[in-house]
Amino acid sequence: MQDVRVKTYPASKALLERARKSLAGGVSSQFRMFTSPHPMFYRRAAGSHIWDADGNELIDFTLAQGPLILGHSHPEVLRRVNEAIDDGQLFAGQFEQEVLLAEKLQQLIPAAERVRFSSSGSEAAHAVLRLARYATGKPKFIKFEGHYHGWFDSVSISVNPPAATPVGDPLPWGGGIPESVREDVVVLPWNDLEQVERTLHERGDEIGAIITEPIMANQGCIEPAPGYLAGLRDLCDRHNVALIFDEIITGFRVDLGGVQRRYGVTPDLAIFGKALASGFPLSAIVGLERFMAPLEQSEVYHAGTLNANNASVAAALATVELLEHDDEALFHRLAETGSTLRESLHALGQKHGLPLRTQGPGPMFHLGFTERSEIRDYRDTLDFDAARYGEFCTSMLALGVRLIGRGMWYVSAAHSAEDVERSLAAADTALGMLT
Ligand code: PLP
């Protein structure tokens, strides 16, 4: 048998070379550049499978970086979208489905006393920081190292600082970000309540918000330590600080009401996207009335030409209704599929004598190679053996399984028991080649 590690993708490669002459870097998002062995081209996808430009059929655990909670091209989602756009694609006025969706979010999400729709997670993060600053009258905010809240300037800080950067030193994420942005951000390590307490004690009069991924999904898929989110809630209340949960990944993925419903900690403001609309561009800004009221009075502005377009709203309504149906049966099944997969991958690591660590809830989890027995924060993730994981991903791709290069696995309701079995067989082979 040919060594799968040297498999080539001539059609993708040729398209990439051509693309680089028109598309900057051959891609439309920086994250798509970091794909092993190189950025790939795809032609078609359905359910849990995707076909690349060379005709390879792959089981997909990338799921468009999270949104495809029901899998690719779910027939009911597409039917509802087609039905909606038969009546028009964008009214730049209100329509009833938009209200239905907002009402649905109010029922499911504890903080959703009021809702606004935007088109991307980055825009939503921008809006909640503005709302938090206005409500508290304080310009600075706490952001945690390793957390990602989109690519806009104010939050493009300490996203993935190298080990040599001192903890807490606000490091811009690439060039073109004004130095002045650093002045408004206080960067802290995550999962360490004492540091937040000390910082608010010393600087609570200038800090208006804490923004956090409530599960640190973007680095290591780390769950909050027991009591951590409740502790943040308490500190925010004591210091007149807005607590913001960035649920762009966790929303409709770990629980239909987000981490806030699962853990019983209600933030002041929160943002949702990705799985909410099954791959159509939609994000939701939700918040307690006190924080959202300035939008009602036009004291704070939020806008967007494409906001709540008909296709995205129809996709979101269909997605949420399907996930809710029959006591959230689909949702529970996908969570179980994810847990089985995660546990079986862990067992394979042991079989091969590898320091393979998996963590995270079932619908998404992280896999990495590390000797650490506990991963609590960004700095712990710096020990992951990225080169080894890259090698594993390359082999998995050649064996018919598409993964994200930084270790996250997304699972959908379309992944079947057979998909899991085939993926585990591929992982067994790929891990065997690492030893
Ligand atoms: N917040 C989190 C936690 C994310 O993971 C992302 C994107 O991956 C964003 C915000 C930004 O969302 P978008 O890519 O839709 O702008």
Short mmCIF file of C-alpha atoms and ligand atoms in Angstrom, two decimals:
data_model
loop_
_atom_site.label_atom_id
_atom_site.label_comp_id
_atom_site.label_asym_id
_atom_site.label_seq_id
_atom_site.Cartn_x
_atom_site.Cartn_y
_atom_site.Cartn_z
CA MET A 1 0.00 0.00 0.00
CA GLN A 2 1.25 3.49 -0.89
CA ASP A 3 2.27 5.67 2.08
CA VAL A 4 -0.79 7.91 2.60
CA ARG A 5 1.41 10.70 3.95
CA VAL A 6 2.66 11.45 0.45
CA LYS A 7 -0.76 11.49 -1.23
CA THR A 8 -1.11 14.46 -3.59
CA TYR A 9 -4.11 16.51 -4.68
CA PRO A 10 -3.23 17.69 -8.20
CA ALA A 11 -6.58 19.32 -9.04
CA SER A 12 -6.64 21.29 -5.75
CA LYS A 13 -2.99 22.23 -6.18
CA ALA A 14 -3.55 23.50 -9.72
CA LEU A 15 -6.60 25.52 -8.65
CA LEU A 16 -4.66 26.96 -5.72
CA GLU A 17 -1.81 28.08 -7.97
CA ARG A 18 -4.33 29.72 -10.30
CA ALA A 19 -6.25 31.28 -7.38
CA ARG A 20 -3.11 32.87 -5.94
CA LYS A 21 -2.93 35.08 -9.04
CA SER A 22 -6.35 36.64 -8.32
CA LEU A 23 -7.39 35.90 -4.71
CA ALA A 24 -4.90 37.19 -2.13
CA GLY A 25 -3.20 34.04 -0.85
CA GLY A 26 -5.67 31.95 -2.84
CA VAL A 27 -8.26 32.17 -0.06
CA SER A 28 -11.05 34.38 1.31
CA SER A 29 -10.28 33.97 5.02
CA GLN A 30 -6.85 33.81 6.67
CA PHE A 31 -7.86 30.67 8.59
CA ARG A 32 -8.30 28.78 5.30
CA MET A 33 -4.58 29.15 4.61
CA PHE A 34 -3.58 26.92 7.49
CA THR A 35 -4.66 23.63 5.97
CA SER A 36 -2.46 20.60 5.67
CA PRO A 37 -0.92 19.80 3.16
CA HIS A 38 -2.16 23.03 1.48
CA PRO A 39 -5.45 24.95 1.07
CA MET A 40 -7.87 22.55 -0.63
CA PHE A 41 -10.66 23.08 -3.12
CA TYR A 42 -14.06 21.42 -2.84
CA ARG A 43 -16.83 20.80 -5.35
CA ARG A 44 -19.81 19.47 -3.45
CA ALA A 45 -21.03 18.40 -0.01
CA ALA A 46 -24.01 16.57 1.46
CA GLY A 47 -24.75 15.47 5.03
CA SER A 48 -21.50 14.54 6.77
CA HIS A 49 -19.53 14.15 3.53
CA ILE A 50 -17.66 16.53 1.24
CA TRP A 51 -16.02 15.91 -2.14
CA ASP A 52 -12.78 17.69 -3.04
CA ALA A 53 -11.69 18.93 -6.45
CA ASP A 54 -9.79 15.66 -7.05
CA GLY A 55 -12.97 13.65 -6.51
CA ASN A 56 -12.01 12.31 -3.04
CA GLU A 57 -14.99 11.70 -0.76
CA LEU A 58 -14.26 12.80 2.81
CA ILE A 59 -16.05 12.48 6.14
CA ASP A 60 -16.13 16.12 7.28
CA PHE A 61 -15.39 17.13 10.88
CA THR A 62 -14.60 20.70 9.82
CA LEU A 63 -18.26 21.54 9.14
CA ALA A 64 -17.38 24.99 7.82
CA GLN A 65 -15.62 25.75 11.16
CA GLY A 66 -18.73 24.92 13.15
CA PRO A 67 -21.92 26.22 11.53
CA LEU A 68 -23.13 22.99 9.92
CA ILE A 69 -24.74 21.50 13.02
CA LEU A 70 -27.20 19.55 10.84
CA GLY A 71 -24.58 18.64 8.22
CA HIS A 72 -24.17 20.00 4.70
CA SER A 73 -27.24 20.90 2.66
CA HIS A 74 -29.88 19.65 5.09
CA PRO A 75 -32.96 19.19 2.84
CA GLU A 76 -35.42 20.84 5.23
CA VAL A 77 -33.16 23.87 5.78
CA LEU A 78 -32.72 24.29 2.01
CA ARG A 79 -36.45 23.85 1.41
CA ARG A 80 -37.26 26.60 3.90
CA VAL A 81 -34.58 28.89 2.46
CA ASN A 82 -35.84 28.37 -1.11
CA GLU A 83 -39.41 28.97 0.00
CA ALA A 84 -38.35 32.21 1.71
CA ILE A 85 -36.33 33.63 -1.18
CA ASP A 86 -39.13 32.90 -3.63
CA ASP A 87 -40.78 35.84 -1.86
CA GLY A 88 -37.71 38.10 -1.99
CA GLN A 89 -34.22 38.08 -0.55
CA LEU A 90 -33.87 41.35 1.36
CA PHE A 91 -36.59 43.85 2.23
CA ALA A 92 -34.49 46.37 4.23
CA GLY A 93 -37.60 46.53 6.34
CA GLN A 94 -39.05 44.16 8.91
CA PHE A 95 -40.74 40.84 8.21
CA GLU A 96 -42.60 38.47 10.47
CA GLN A 97 -40.06 35.62 10.38
CA GLU A 98 -37.46 37.92 11.89
CA VAL A 99 -39.76 38.46 14.87
CA LEU A 100 -40.50 34.73 15.10
CA LEU A 101 -36.78 34.04 15.28
CA ALA A 102 -36.19 36.74 17.91
CA GLU A 103 -39.08 35.28 19.98
CA LYS A 104 -37.56 31.81 19.65
CA LEU A 105 -34.21 33.10 20.92
CA GLN A 106 -35.97 34.82 23.83
CA GLN A 107 -37.50 31.47 24.83
CA LEU A 108 -34.20 29.59 24.64
CA ILE A 109 -31.47 32.01 25.76
CA PRO A 110 -31.58 33.36 29.34
CA ALA A 111 -29.96 36.74 28.52
CA ALA A 112 -32.12 37.36 25.44
CA GLU A 113 -34.51 39.96 26.83
CA ARG A 114 -33.88 41.82 23.55
CA VAL A 115 -32.32 40.65 20.29
CA ARG A 116 -30.67 42.29 17.26
CA PHE A 117 -29.44 40.45 14.16
CA SER A 118 -26.15 41.01 12.32
CA SER A 119 -24.40 39.06 9.61
CA SER A 120 -21.19 37.81 11.25
CA GLY A 121 -19.73 37.05 14.64
CA SER A 122 -17.09 39.76 14.27
CA GLU A 123 -19.75 42.44 13.77
CA ALA A 124 -21.71 41.15 16.74
CA ALA A 125 -18.64 41.29 18.99
CA HIS A 126 -18.08 44.87 17.87
CA ALA A 127 -21.68 45.77 18.76
CA VAL A 128 -21.72 44.25 22.25
CA LEU A 129 -18.54 46.02 23.26
CA ARG A 130 -20.08 49.30 22.16
CA LEU A 131 -23.25 48.56 24.17
CA ALA A 132 -21.26 47.54 27.24
CA ARG A 133 -19.12 50.67 27.13
CA TYR A 134 -22.15 52.90 26.79
CA ALA A 135 -24.11 51.22 29.60
CA THR A 136 -21.24 51.31 32.10
CA GLY A 137 -19.62 54.55 30.91
CA LYS A 138 -16.21 52.88 31.13
CA PRO A 139 -14.01 52.42 28.01
CA LYS A 140 -11.67 49.57 28.88
CA PHE A 141 -12.45 45.86 28.86
CA ILE A 142 -10.91 42.59 29.96
CA LYS A 143 -10.11 40.06 27.27
CA PHE A 144 -8.57 36.69 27.95
CA GLU A 145 -5.42 35.37 26.32
CA GLY A 146 -6.11 32.90 23.51
CA HIS A 147 -9.77 33.83 23.13
CA TYR A 148 -10.97 34.80 19.65
CA HIS A 149 -13.81 37.25 19.15
CA GLY A 150 -13.48 37.94 15.43
CA TRP A 151 -10.97 39.93 13.45
CA PHE A 152 -11.94 43.56 14.22
CA ASP A 153 -9.26 45.80 15.73
CA SER A 154 -10.46 46.11 19.31
CA VAL A 155 -10.43 42.33 19.93
CA SER A 156 -7.52 41.37 17.64
CA ILE A 157 -5.28 41.28 20.66
CA SER A 158 -3.46 38.32 22.26
CA VAL A 159 -5.30 35.80 20.12
CA ASN A 160 -2.37 33.39 19.93
CA PRO A 161 0.67 35.06 21.49
CA PRO A 162 3.92 33.07 21.46
CA ALA A 163 5.32 31.72 24.73
CA ALA A 164 7.96 34.47 24.76
CA THR A 165 5.29 37.18 25.15
CA PRO A 166 4.85 37.97 28.85
CA VAL A 167 1.45 36.86 30.17
CA GLY A 168 -0.96 39.77 29.97
CA ASP A 169 1.07 41.84 27.47
CA PRO A 170 -1.53 42.92 24.85
CA LEU A 171 -0.10 41.66 21.56
CA PRO A 172 -1.80 42.76 18.30
CA TRP A 173 -2.82 39.85 16.07
CA GLY A 174 -0.75 40.76 13.00
CA GLY A 175 -0.08 44.12 11.42
CA GLY A 176 -2.25 47.14 10.67
CA ILE A 177 -3.82 47.31 14.13
CA PRO A 178 -3.36 50.74 15.74
CA GLU A 179 -1.17 50.83 18.83
CA SER A 180 -3.93 52.80 20.56
CA VAL A 181 -6.14 49.66 20.63
CA ARG A 182 -3.80 48.16 23.24
CA GLU A 183 -4.67 50.94 25.67
CA ASP A 184 -8.26 49.83 26.01
CA VAL A 185 -7.63 46.13 26.55
CA VAL A 186 -6.59 44.46 29.76
CA VAL A 187 -5.38 40.95 28.91
CA LEU A 188 -5.61 38.26 31.57
CA PRO A 189 -5.14 34.48 31.70
CA TRP A 190 -8.46 32.60 31.65
CA ASN A 191 -9.87 30.36 34.39
CA ASP A 192 -8.10 32.34 37.12
CA LEU A 193 -10.71 34.19 39.15
CA GLU A 194 -8.18 35.72 41.54
CA GLN A 195 -6.49 37.67 38.75
CA VAL A 196 -9.84 39.10 37.63
CA GLU A 197 -10.71 39.98 41.20
CA ARG A 198 -7.38 41.74 41.77
CA THR A 199 -7.63 43.61 38.45
CA LEU A 200 -11.16 44.84 39.12
CA HIS A 201 -10.23 45.81 42.66
CA GLU A 202 -7.40 47.98 41.28
CA ARG A 203 -8.94 49.24 38.02
CA GLY A 204 -12.68 48.62 38.30
CA ASP A 205 -13.39 52.32 37.78
CA GLU A 206 -12.09 52.20 34.19
CA ILE A 207 -13.08 48.65 33.11
CA GLY A 208 -16.58 48.44 31.65
CA ALA A 209 -16.74 44.89 30.33
CA ILE A 210 -15.37 41.37 30.47
CA ILE A 211 -15.68 39.44 27.23
CA THR A 212 -15.12 35.69 27.32
CA GLU A 213 -15.76 32.56 25.34
CA PRO A 214 -17.66 30.71 28.09
CA ILE A 215 -15.97 27.51 26.92
CA MET A 216 -12.55 28.36 25.53
CA ALA A 217 -13.36 26.72 22.25
CA ASN A 218 -10.74 28.38 20.06
CA GLN A 219 -7.77 27.00 21.98
CA GLY A 220 -7.99 23.51 23.40
CA CYS A 221 -11.77 23.46 23.92
CA ILE A 222 -11.31 24.12 27.63
CA GLU A 223 -14.34 24.10 29.92
CA PRO A 224 -14.54 26.69 32.71
CA ALA A 225 -13.33 25.57 36.13
CA PRO A 226 -16.19 24.88 38.57
CA GLY A 227 -17.58 28.19 39.78
CA TYR A 228 -15.52 30.29 37.36
CA LEU A 229 -18.39 31.72 35.28
CA ALA A 230 -20.50 32.33 38.40
CA GLY A 231 -17.46 34.03 39.95
CA LEU A 232 -17.13 36.33 36.94
CA ARG A 233 -20.84 37.13 37.22
CA ASP A 234 -20.44 38.07 40.86
CA LEU A 235 -17.37 40.24 40.26
CA CYS A 236 -19.08 42.05 37.38
CA ASP A 237 -22.07 42.81 39.59
CA ARG A 238 -19.85 44.18 42.33
CA HIS A 239 -17.87 46.48 40.02
CA ASN A 240 -20.55 47.66 37.54
CA VAL A 241 -18.91 45.70 34.71
CA ALA A 242 -20.86 44.15 31.82
CA LEU A 243 -20.36 40.40 31.48
CA ILE A 244 -20.29 39.35 27.81
CA PHE A 245 -20.41 35.74 26.67
CA ASP A 246 -19.16 35.12 23.15
CA GLU A 247 -21.29 32.09 22.25
CA ILE A 248 -20.48 32.19 18.53
CA ILE A 249 -19.14 28.62 18.76
CA THR A 250 -20.96 27.31 21.82
CA GLY A 251 -24.43 28.63 20.92
CA PHE A 252 -26.78 25.99 19.53
CA ARG A 253 -23.87 23.58 19.73
CA VAL A 254 -23.31 22.73 23.40
CA ASP A 255 -26.86 23.64 24.36
CA LEU A 256 -29.73 25.32 22.51
CA GLY A 257 -29.65 28.07 25.13
CA GLY A 258 -25.86 28.33 25.03
CA VAL A 259 -23.40 27.79 27.85
CA GLN A 260 -25.42 30.31 29.84
CA ARG A 261 -28.38 27.92 29.98
CA ARG A 262 -26.21 24.86 30.50
CA TYR A 263 -24.25 26.39 33.42
CA GLY A 264 -27.00 28.60 34.77
CA VAL A 265 -24.98 31.83 34.60
CA THR A 266 -26.68 34.68 32.76
CA PRO A 267 -24.43 37.32 31.18
CA ASP A 268 -25.52 40.89 30.46
CA LEU A 269 -24.84 40.58 26.75
CA ALA A 270 -24.06 37.63 24.49
CA ILE A 271 -23.46 36.89 20.84
CA PHE A 272 -24.50 33.91 18.75
CA GLY A 273 -23.69 32.88 15.17
CA LYS A 274 -22.27 29.85 13.39
CA ALA A 275 -24.63 26.92 14.24
CA LEU A 276 -27.57 29.33 14.58
CA ALA A 277 -28.12 29.51 10.82
CA SER A 278 -26.57 26.32 9.39
CA GLY A 279 -23.96 28.14 7.29
CA PHE A 280 -26.00 31.17 6.21
CA PRO A 281 -24.66 34.57 7.32
CA LEU A 282 -26.44 35.48 10.53
CA SER A 283 -25.40 36.45 14.04
CA ALA A 284 -27.49 37.48 17.02
CA ILE A 285 -26.71 40.10 19.62
CA VAL A 286 -28.74 39.40 22.74
CA GLY A 287 -28.87 41.14 26.09
CA LEU A 288 -30.67 42.23 29.16
CA GLU A 289 -33.04 45.11 28.60
CA ARG A 290 -30.86 47.65 30.41
CA PHE A 291 -27.97 46.97 28.03
CA MET A 292 -30.06 46.81 24.84
CA ALA A 293 -32.30 49.82 25.57
CA PRO A 294 -29.83 52.36 24.10
CA LEU A 295 -30.54 50.78 20.70
CA GLU A 296 -34.23 51.45 21.20
CA GLN A 297 -33.52 55.12 21.96
CA SER A 298 -30.92 55.40 19.13
CA GLU A 299 -28.39 56.42 21.72
CA VAL A 300 -26.14 53.65 20.40
CA TYR A 301 -25.99 52.73 16.71
CA HIS A 302 -25.91 49.30 15.16
CA ALA A 303 -26.60 48.79 11.46
CA GLY A 304 -25.97 46.54 8.47
CA THR A 305 -27.44 46.44 4.96
CA LEU A 306 -27.61 42.65 4.86
CA ASN A 307 -28.76 42.11 8.46
CA ALA A 308 -31.58 39.56 8.91
CA ASN A 309 -31.80 38.80 5.22
CA ASN A 310 -34.62 36.45 4.28
CA ALA A 311 -32.46 33.40 3.47
CA SER A 312 -30.48 33.55 6.71
CA VAL A 313 -33.54 34.04 8.89
CA ALA A 314 -35.33 31.13 7.20
CA ALA A 315 -32.25 28.93 7.65
CA ALA A 316 -32.03 29.84 11.33
CA LEU A 317 -35.72 29.21 12.00
CA ALA A 318 -35.50 25.82 10.28
CA THR A 319 -32.29 24.90 12.14
CA VAL A 320 -33.55 25.85 15.58
CA GLU A 321 -36.91 24.13 15.04
CA LEU A 322 -35.23 20.93 13.85
CA LEU A 323 -32.88 20.94 16.84
CA GLU A 324 -35.73 21.61 19.25
CA HIS A 325 -38.09 19.03 17.78
CA ASP A 326 -39.07 15.96 19.85
CA ASP A 327 -37.47 17.17 23.06
CA GLU A 328 -34.22 18.11 21.31
CA ALA A 329 -33.78 14.53 20.04
CA LEU A 330 -31.41 15.43 17.17
CA PHE A 331 -29.33 17.57 19.47
CA HIS A 332 -28.98 14.79 22.06
CA ARG A 333 -28.05 12.29 19.37
CA LEU A 334 -25.30 14.44 17.96
CA ALA A 335 -23.93 15.11 21.45
CA GLU A 336 -23.82 11.36 22.05
CA THR A 337 -22.12 10.70 18.69
CA GLY A 338 -19.48 13.29 19.60
CA SER A 339 -18.86 11.81 23.06
CA THR A 340 -18.50 8.29 21.66
CA LEU A 341 -16.07 9.52 19.04
CA ARG A 342 -14.03 11.52 21.55
CA GLU A 343 -13.79 8.63 24.03
CA SER A 344 -12.88 6.12 21.32
CA LEU A 345 -10.14 8.40 19.97
CA HIS A 346 -8.76 8.70 23.48
CA ALA A 347 -8.73 4.89 23.77
CA LEU A 348 -6.89 4.63 20.44
CA GLY A 349 -4.24 7.01 21.76
CA GLN A 350 -3.70 4.69 24.71
CA LYS A 351 -3.56 1.66 22.44
CA HIS A 352 -0.76 3.29 20.46
CA GLY A 353 1.05 4.53 23.57
CA LEU A 354 0.70 8.16 22.49
CA PRO A 355 0.16 11.19 24.75
CA LEU A 356 -3.16 11.89 23.04
CA ARG A 357 -5.52 14.13 24.94
CA THR A 358 -9.14 14.89 24.06
CA GLN A 359 -11.34 17.38 25.84
CA GLY A 360 -14.57 19.29 25.41
CA PRO A 361 -18.26 18.48 25.30
CA GLY A 362 -19.56 15.95 22.75
CA PRO A 363 -20.80 18.24 19.94
CA MET A 364 -17.28 19.63 19.66
CA PHE A 365 -14.00 18.64 21.20
CA HIS A 366 -10.26 19.12 20.86
CA LEU A 367 -7.65 16.49 20.16
CA GLY A 368 -3.97 17.14 20.72
CA PHE A 369 -0.72 15.51 21.70
CA THR A 370 0.58 16.64 25.09
CA GLU A 371 2.06 15.10 28.25
CA ARG A 372 -0.05 17.43 30.42
CA SER A 373 -2.76 15.83 32.52
CA GLU A 374 -4.72 19.08 32.76
CA ILE A 375 -5.28 21.95 30.33
CA ARG A 376 -6.77 24.97 32.08
CA ASP A 377 -5.70 27.91 29.99
CA TYR A 378 -4.06 29.16 26.81
CA ARG A 379 -0.49 28.81 28.13
CA ASP A 380 -1.08 25.09 28.75
CA THR A 381 -2.04 24.65 25.08
CA LEU A 382 1.37 25.93 23.92
CA ASP A 383 2.80 22.49 24.72
CA PHE A 384 0.58 20.72 22.19
CA ASP A 385 2.74 19.05 19.57
CA ALA A 386 1.37 20.91 16.54
CA ALA A 387 3.74 19.26 14.06
CA ARG A 388 2.58 15.81 15.15
CA TYR A 389 -1.08 16.83 14.86
CA GLY A 390 -0.37 18.26 11.39
CA GLU A 391 1.09 14.90 10.36
CA PHE A 392 -1.97 13.14 11.79
CA CYS A 393 -4.31 15.47 9.84
CA THR A 394 -2.45 14.87 6.58
CA SER A 395 -2.76 11.10 7.02
CA MET A 396 -6.42 11.37 8.02
CA LEU A 397 -7.18 13.40 4.91
CA ALA A 398 -5.53 10.80 2.73
CA LEU A 399 -7.58 8.14 4.55
CA GLY A 400 -10.83 10.03 3.85
CA VAL A 401 -11.38 12.18 6.95
CA ARG A 402 -11.23 15.99 6.85
CA LEU A 403 -10.07 17.67 10.08
CA ILE A 404 -9.27 21.19 11.26
CA GLY A 405 -5.50 21.71 11.59
CA ARG A 406 -5.62 23.24 15.07
CA GLY A 407 -7.25 20.21 16.73
CA MET A 408 -10.95 21.07 16.94
CA TRP A 409 -13.46 18.42 15.85
CA TYR A 410 -17.03 19.50 15.04
CA VAL A 411 -19.76 16.85 14.95
CA SER A 412 -23.13 17.16 13.21
CA ALA A 413 -26.50 15.44 13.44
CA ALA A 414 -25.68 13.99 10.01
CA HIS A 415 -22.71 11.94 11.25
CA SER A 416 -23.77 8.30 11.36
CA ALA A 417 -22.49 5.34 13.36
CA GLU A 418 -20.80 4.20 10.13
CA ASP A 419 -19.03 7.58 9.79
CA VAL A 420 -17.75 7.19 13.34
CA GLU A 421 -16.59 3.63 12.71
CA ARG A 422 -14.79 4.56 9.49
CA SER A 423 -13.19 7.62 11.10
CA LEU A 424 -11.92 5.54 14.02
CA ALA A 425 -10.46 2.95 11.63
CA ALA A 426 -8.67 5.79 9.80
CA ALA A 427 -7.44 7.23 13.12
CA ASP A 428 -6.13 3.80 14.14
CA THR A 429 -4.06 3.66 10.94
CA ALA A 430 -2.94 7.31 11.14
CA LEU A 431 -1.91 7.02 14.81
CA GLY A 432 -0.07 3.79 14.02
CA MET A 433 2.06 5.69 11.52
CA LEU A 434 3.02 8.30 14.14
CA THR A 435 4.61 5.83 16.54
N1 PLP B 1 -16.26 34.61 18.24
C1 PLP B 1 -15.81 33.35 18.24
C2 PLP B 1 -15.75 32.59 19.53
C3 PLP B 1 -15.43 32.73 17.04
O1 PLP B 1 -14.97 31.48 17.06
C4 PLP B 1 -15.55 33.46 15.85
C5 PLP B 1 -15.17 32.85 14.57
O2 PLP B 1 -14.61 31.79 14.49
C6 PLP B 1 -16.00 34.79 15.90
C7 PLP B 1 -16.35 35.33 17.12
C8 PLP B 1 -16.12 35.61 14.65
O3 PLP B 1 -17.17 35.17 13.88
P1 PLP B 1 -17.20 35.43 12.30
O4 PLP B 1 -16.12 34.57 11.70
O5 PLP B 1 -18.59 35.02 11.90
O6 PLP B 1 -16.95 36.88 12.09
#
